[in-house]
Amino acid sequence: MQQLAQSLAAENEAVFSGKYAIFAHCAGASVAYETILAAKQLYGTEPEWLIVSGAEPPEYSLESLRYLADASPAEFLNYLISGGFAEESVRDNPAFLSYYLPIISADFRMLFSYRMTAAPPLHCPIFRFRGDTDKVIDPARLAAWQHYTEGTCTEQVFSGGHYYFTADPAPVCSSINRILEQGGNANG
């Protein structure tokens, strides 16, 4: 994970050496956190705003799914379909099974082996977005995001599950725009 974050920061100097914001969903929040730390190291910057969506803090990174680390390809595929991460039709899709499933599985293995980098809290505000019926995350753990910043840490709950933003992205886009326009002082 840290190597990935270092690469992302180094290959995107134009983004991370200036003013920027990050929106990260699910396990992408851990990637974003490590990338922020890498950008701080390389450029002395951190985001103006960090928006995490459907994501427990890095200290918990997919902890509830670690049982999948040793899952067979069939078990892993069953999880993806039953969890709503993939459609049933992928079972009959040779391209998905031979190309994408190994990539997704490798991503999960990387996340399961991830141990967060200890660092001082960020200075930027953190906004937590989640769906009110999300079964992938434990809402009780989300308050721990406050420990990752000296700034404010607020939560906004949307209607829906883990991918609450797919049915109607307008409310989420509106909230993100409000955050960016109000300089991080938007709370809803």
Short mmCIF file of C-alpha atoms in Angstrom, two decimals:
data_model
loop_
_atom_site.label_atom_id
_atom_site.label_comp_id
_atom_site.label_asym_id
_atom_site.label_seq_id
_atom_site.Cartn_x
_atom_site.Cartn_y
_atom_site.Cartn_z
CA MET A 1 0.00 0.00 0.00
CA GLN A 2 2.74 2.44 0.92
CA GLN A 3 4.54 1.74 -2.37
CA LEU A 4 1.32 2.43 -4.27
CA ALA A 5 0.84 5.68 -2.35
CA GLN A 6 4.42 6.79 -3.01
CA SER A 7 3.95 6.13 -6.72
CA LEU A 8 0.64 8.00 -6.85
CA ALA A 9 2.13 11.04 -5.14
CA ALA A 10 5.37 11.02 -7.15
CA GLU A 11 3.61 10.56 -10.50
CA ASN A 12 1.11 13.35 -9.83
CA GLU A 13 3.25 16.24 -8.62
CA ALA A 14 1.03 18.78 -10.40
CA VAL A 15 -1.91 17.62 -8.27
CA PHE A 16 -0.26 17.07 -4.92
CA SER A 17 2.15 20.01 -4.88
CA GLY A 18 -0.72 22.53 -5.00
CA LYS A 19 -4.17 22.99 -3.52
CA TYR A 20 -6.24 19.79 -3.76
CA ALA A 21 -9.10 17.82 -2.27
CA ILE A 22 -9.64 14.06 -2.14
CA PHE A 23 -12.83 12.03 -2.34
CA ALA A 24 -12.22 8.36 -1.56
CA HIS A 25 -14.73 5.53 -1.30
CA CYS A 26 -14.41 2.33 0.75
CA ALA A 27 -10.87 0.93 0.79
CA GLY A 28 -9.81 3.87 -1.36
CA ALA A 29 -9.80 5.90 1.86
CA SER A 30 -6.77 3.95 3.10
CA VAL A 31 -5.05 4.49 -0.25
CA ALA A 32 -5.92 8.19 -0.01
CA TYR A 33 -4.59 8.44 3.55
CA GLU A 34 -1.24 6.88 2.63
CA THR A 35 -1.06 9.05 -0.51
CA ILE A 36 -1.62 12.17 1.59
CA LEU A 37 1.25 11.11 3.85
CA ALA A 38 3.46 10.53 0.79
CA ALA A 39 2.50 13.96 -0.63
CA LYS A 40 3.35 15.59 2.71
CA GLN A 41 6.75 13.91 2.61
CA LEU A 42 7.44 14.82 -1.04
CA TYR A 43 5.87 18.27 -1.32
CA GLY A 44 4.99 19.42 2.18
CA THR A 45 1.29 19.56 1.28
CA GLU A 46 -1.93 17.97 2.40
CA PRO A 47 -5.44 18.33 1.01
CA GLU A 48 -7.69 21.25 1.76
CA TRP A 49 -10.50 18.72 2.32
CA LEU A 50 -10.65 14.96 2.69
CA ILE A 51 -14.00 13.35 1.94
CA VAL A 52 -14.22 9.66 2.84
CA SER A 53 -17.21 7.66 1.70
CA GLY A 54 -18.38 4.29 2.98
CA ALA A 55 -15.02 3.93 4.68
CA GLU A 56 -13.81 2.96 8.09
CA PRO A 57 -10.56 4.63 9.20
CA PRO A 58 -7.29 3.04 8.01
CA GLU A 59 -6.75 1.38 11.37
CA TYR A 60 -9.72 -0.86 10.54
CA SER A 61 -9.10 -1.19 6.77
CA LEU A 62 -11.55 -3.92 5.73
CA GLU A 63 -11.02 -5.72 9.03
CA SER A 64 -14.48 -7.28 8.85
CA LEU A 65 -13.60 -8.89 5.51
CA ARG A 66 -10.23 -10.42 6.42
CA TYR A 67 -11.80 -13.88 6.32
CA LEU A 68 -11.71 -13.51 2.54
CA ALA A 69 -7.90 -13.41 2.51
CA ASP A 70 -7.81 -17.21 2.11
CA ALA A 71 -11.00 -17.55 0.08
CA SER A 72 -10.98 -19.61 -3.09
CA PRO A 73 -11.78 -17.75 -6.34
CA ALA A 74 -15.32 -19.20 -6.21
CA GLU A 75 -15.84 -18.05 -2.59
CA PHE A 76 -14.45 -14.62 -3.41
CA LEU A 77 -16.73 -14.33 -6.44
CA ASN A 78 -19.72 -15.37 -4.30
CA TYR A 79 -18.87 -12.60 -1.84
CA LEU A 80 -18.60 -9.99 -4.60
CA ILE A 81 -21.99 -10.96 -6.01
CA SER A 82 -23.80 -11.38 -2.68
CA GLY A 83 -22.34 -8.08 -1.43
CA GLY A 84 -23.55 -6.19 -4.47
CA PHE A 85 -20.07 -5.49 -5.78
CA ALA A 86 -20.68 -7.46 -9.00
CA GLU A 87 -23.70 -8.63 -10.98
CA GLU A 88 -24.69 -12.31 -11.10
CA SER A 89 -23.95 -12.27 -14.84
CA VAL A 90 -20.18 -12.10 -14.24
CA ARG A 91 -20.24 -15.83 -13.40
CA ASP A 92 -20.70 -16.46 -17.13
CA ASN A 93 -18.23 -13.81 -18.29
CA PRO A 94 -14.84 -15.40 -19.15
CA ALA A 95 -13.13 -12.00 -19.47
CA PHE A 96 -14.23 -11.00 -15.97
CA LEU A 97 -13.27 -14.35 -14.46
CA SER A 98 -9.85 -14.59 -16.11
CA TYR A 99 -8.79 -10.93 -16.09
CA TYR A 100 -10.72 -8.82 -13.56
CA LEU A 101 -11.36 -11.30 -10.76
CA PRO A 102 -7.62 -11.91 -10.16
CA ILE A 103 -6.99 -8.13 -10.13
CA ILE A 104 -9.81 -7.49 -7.66
CA SER A 105 -8.63 -10.40 -5.52
CA ALA A 106 -5.05 -9.02 -5.51
CA ASP A 107 -6.38 -5.59 -4.48
CA PHE A 108 -8.19 -7.17 -1.54
CA ARG A 109 -5.07 -9.15 -0.54
CA MET A 110 -3.09 -5.88 -0.55
CA LEU A 111 -5.72 -4.29 1.66
CA PHE A 112 -5.81 -7.28 4.02
CA SER A 113 -2.03 -7.06 4.52
CA TYR A 114 -2.08 -3.28 4.95
CA ARG A 115 -0.86 -1.80 8.21
CA MET A 116 -1.32 1.94 8.37
CA THR A 117 1.58 4.32 8.72
CA ALA A 118 1.58 6.09 12.07
CA ALA A 119 1.62 9.84 11.55
CA PRO A 120 0.57 13.05 13.26
CA PRO A 121 -3.02 14.11 12.55
CA LEU A 122 -3.77 15.99 9.35
CA HIS A 123 -4.86 19.63 9.50
CA CYS A 124 -7.65 19.46 6.92
CA PRO A 125 -11.30 18.86 7.74
CA ILE A 126 -12.59 15.36 7.14
CA PHE A 127 -16.09 14.76 5.86
CA ARG A 128 -17.55 11.28 6.30
CA PHE A 129 -20.22 10.19 3.85
CA ARG A 130 -22.13 6.92 4.15
CA GLY A 131 -25.33 5.19 3.18
CA ASP A 132 -27.88 4.61 5.92
CA THR A 133 -28.18 0.89 5.07
CA ASP A 134 -24.49 0.19 4.36
CA LYS A 135 -23.70 -3.39 5.49
CA VAL A 136 -20.00 -3.29 4.52
CA ILE A 137 -18.85 -0.88 7.21
CA ASP A 138 -19.44 -0.60 10.95
CA PRO A 139 -20.91 2.89 11.56
CA ALA A 140 -19.67 2.80 15.17
CA ARG A 141 -16.07 2.91 13.91
CA LEU A 142 -16.52 6.02 11.79
CA ALA A 143 -16.12 8.47 14.67
CA ALA A 144 -12.47 7.37 14.87
CA TRP A 145 -11.80 9.48 11.75
CA GLN A 146 -11.65 12.42 14.18
CA HIS A 147 -8.27 11.11 15.38
CA TYR A 148 -6.86 11.60 11.87
CA THR A 149 -7.25 15.37 11.86
CA GLU A 150 -6.81 18.42 14.02
CA GLY A 151 -9.62 19.95 11.95
CA THR A 152 -13.31 19.23 12.04
CA CYS A 153 -14.74 15.83 11.28
CA THR A 154 -18.38 15.72 10.25
CA GLU A 155 -20.70 13.04 8.94
CA GLN A 156 -23.41 13.12 6.33
CA VAL A 157 -25.72 10.15 5.85
CA PHE A 158 -27.41 9.47 2.53
CA SER A 159 -30.20 7.09 1.65
CA GLY A 160 -28.91 3.74 0.40
CA GLY A 161 -26.33 1.02 0.92
CA HIS A 162 -22.61 0.86 0.35
CA TYR A 163 -22.92 2.32 -3.14
CA TYR A 164 -25.54 4.86 -2.06
CA PHE A 165 -24.37 7.35 -4.70
CA THR A 166 -25.08 5.19 -7.77
CA ALA A 167 -28.88 5.41 -7.78
CA ASP A 168 -28.91 9.21 -7.61
CA PRO A 169 -25.49 10.89 -7.54
CA ALA A 170 -26.99 14.42 -7.40
CA PRO A 171 -27.19 14.71 -3.58
CA VAL A 172 -23.59 13.55 -3.15
CA CYS A 173 -22.31 15.81 -5.93
CA SER A 174 -24.24 18.70 -4.40
CA SER A 175 -22.64 18.05 -0.99
CA ILE A 176 -19.16 17.86 -2.50
CA ASN A 177 -19.73 21.11 -4.41
CA ARG A 178 -20.96 22.79 -1.22
CA ILE A 179 -17.84 21.67 0.65
CA LEU A 180 -15.54 22.95 -2.08
CA GLU A 181 -17.42 26.25 -2.51
CA GLN A 182 -17.66 26.99 1.22
CA GLY A 183 -14.04 26.20 1.93
CA GLY A 184 -14.73 23.12 3.97
CA ASN A 185 -17.25 24.77 6.28
CA ALA A 186 -20.26 22.94 4.84
CA ASN A 187 -21.93 20.54 7.23
CA GLY A 188 -24.76 19.12 5.23
#
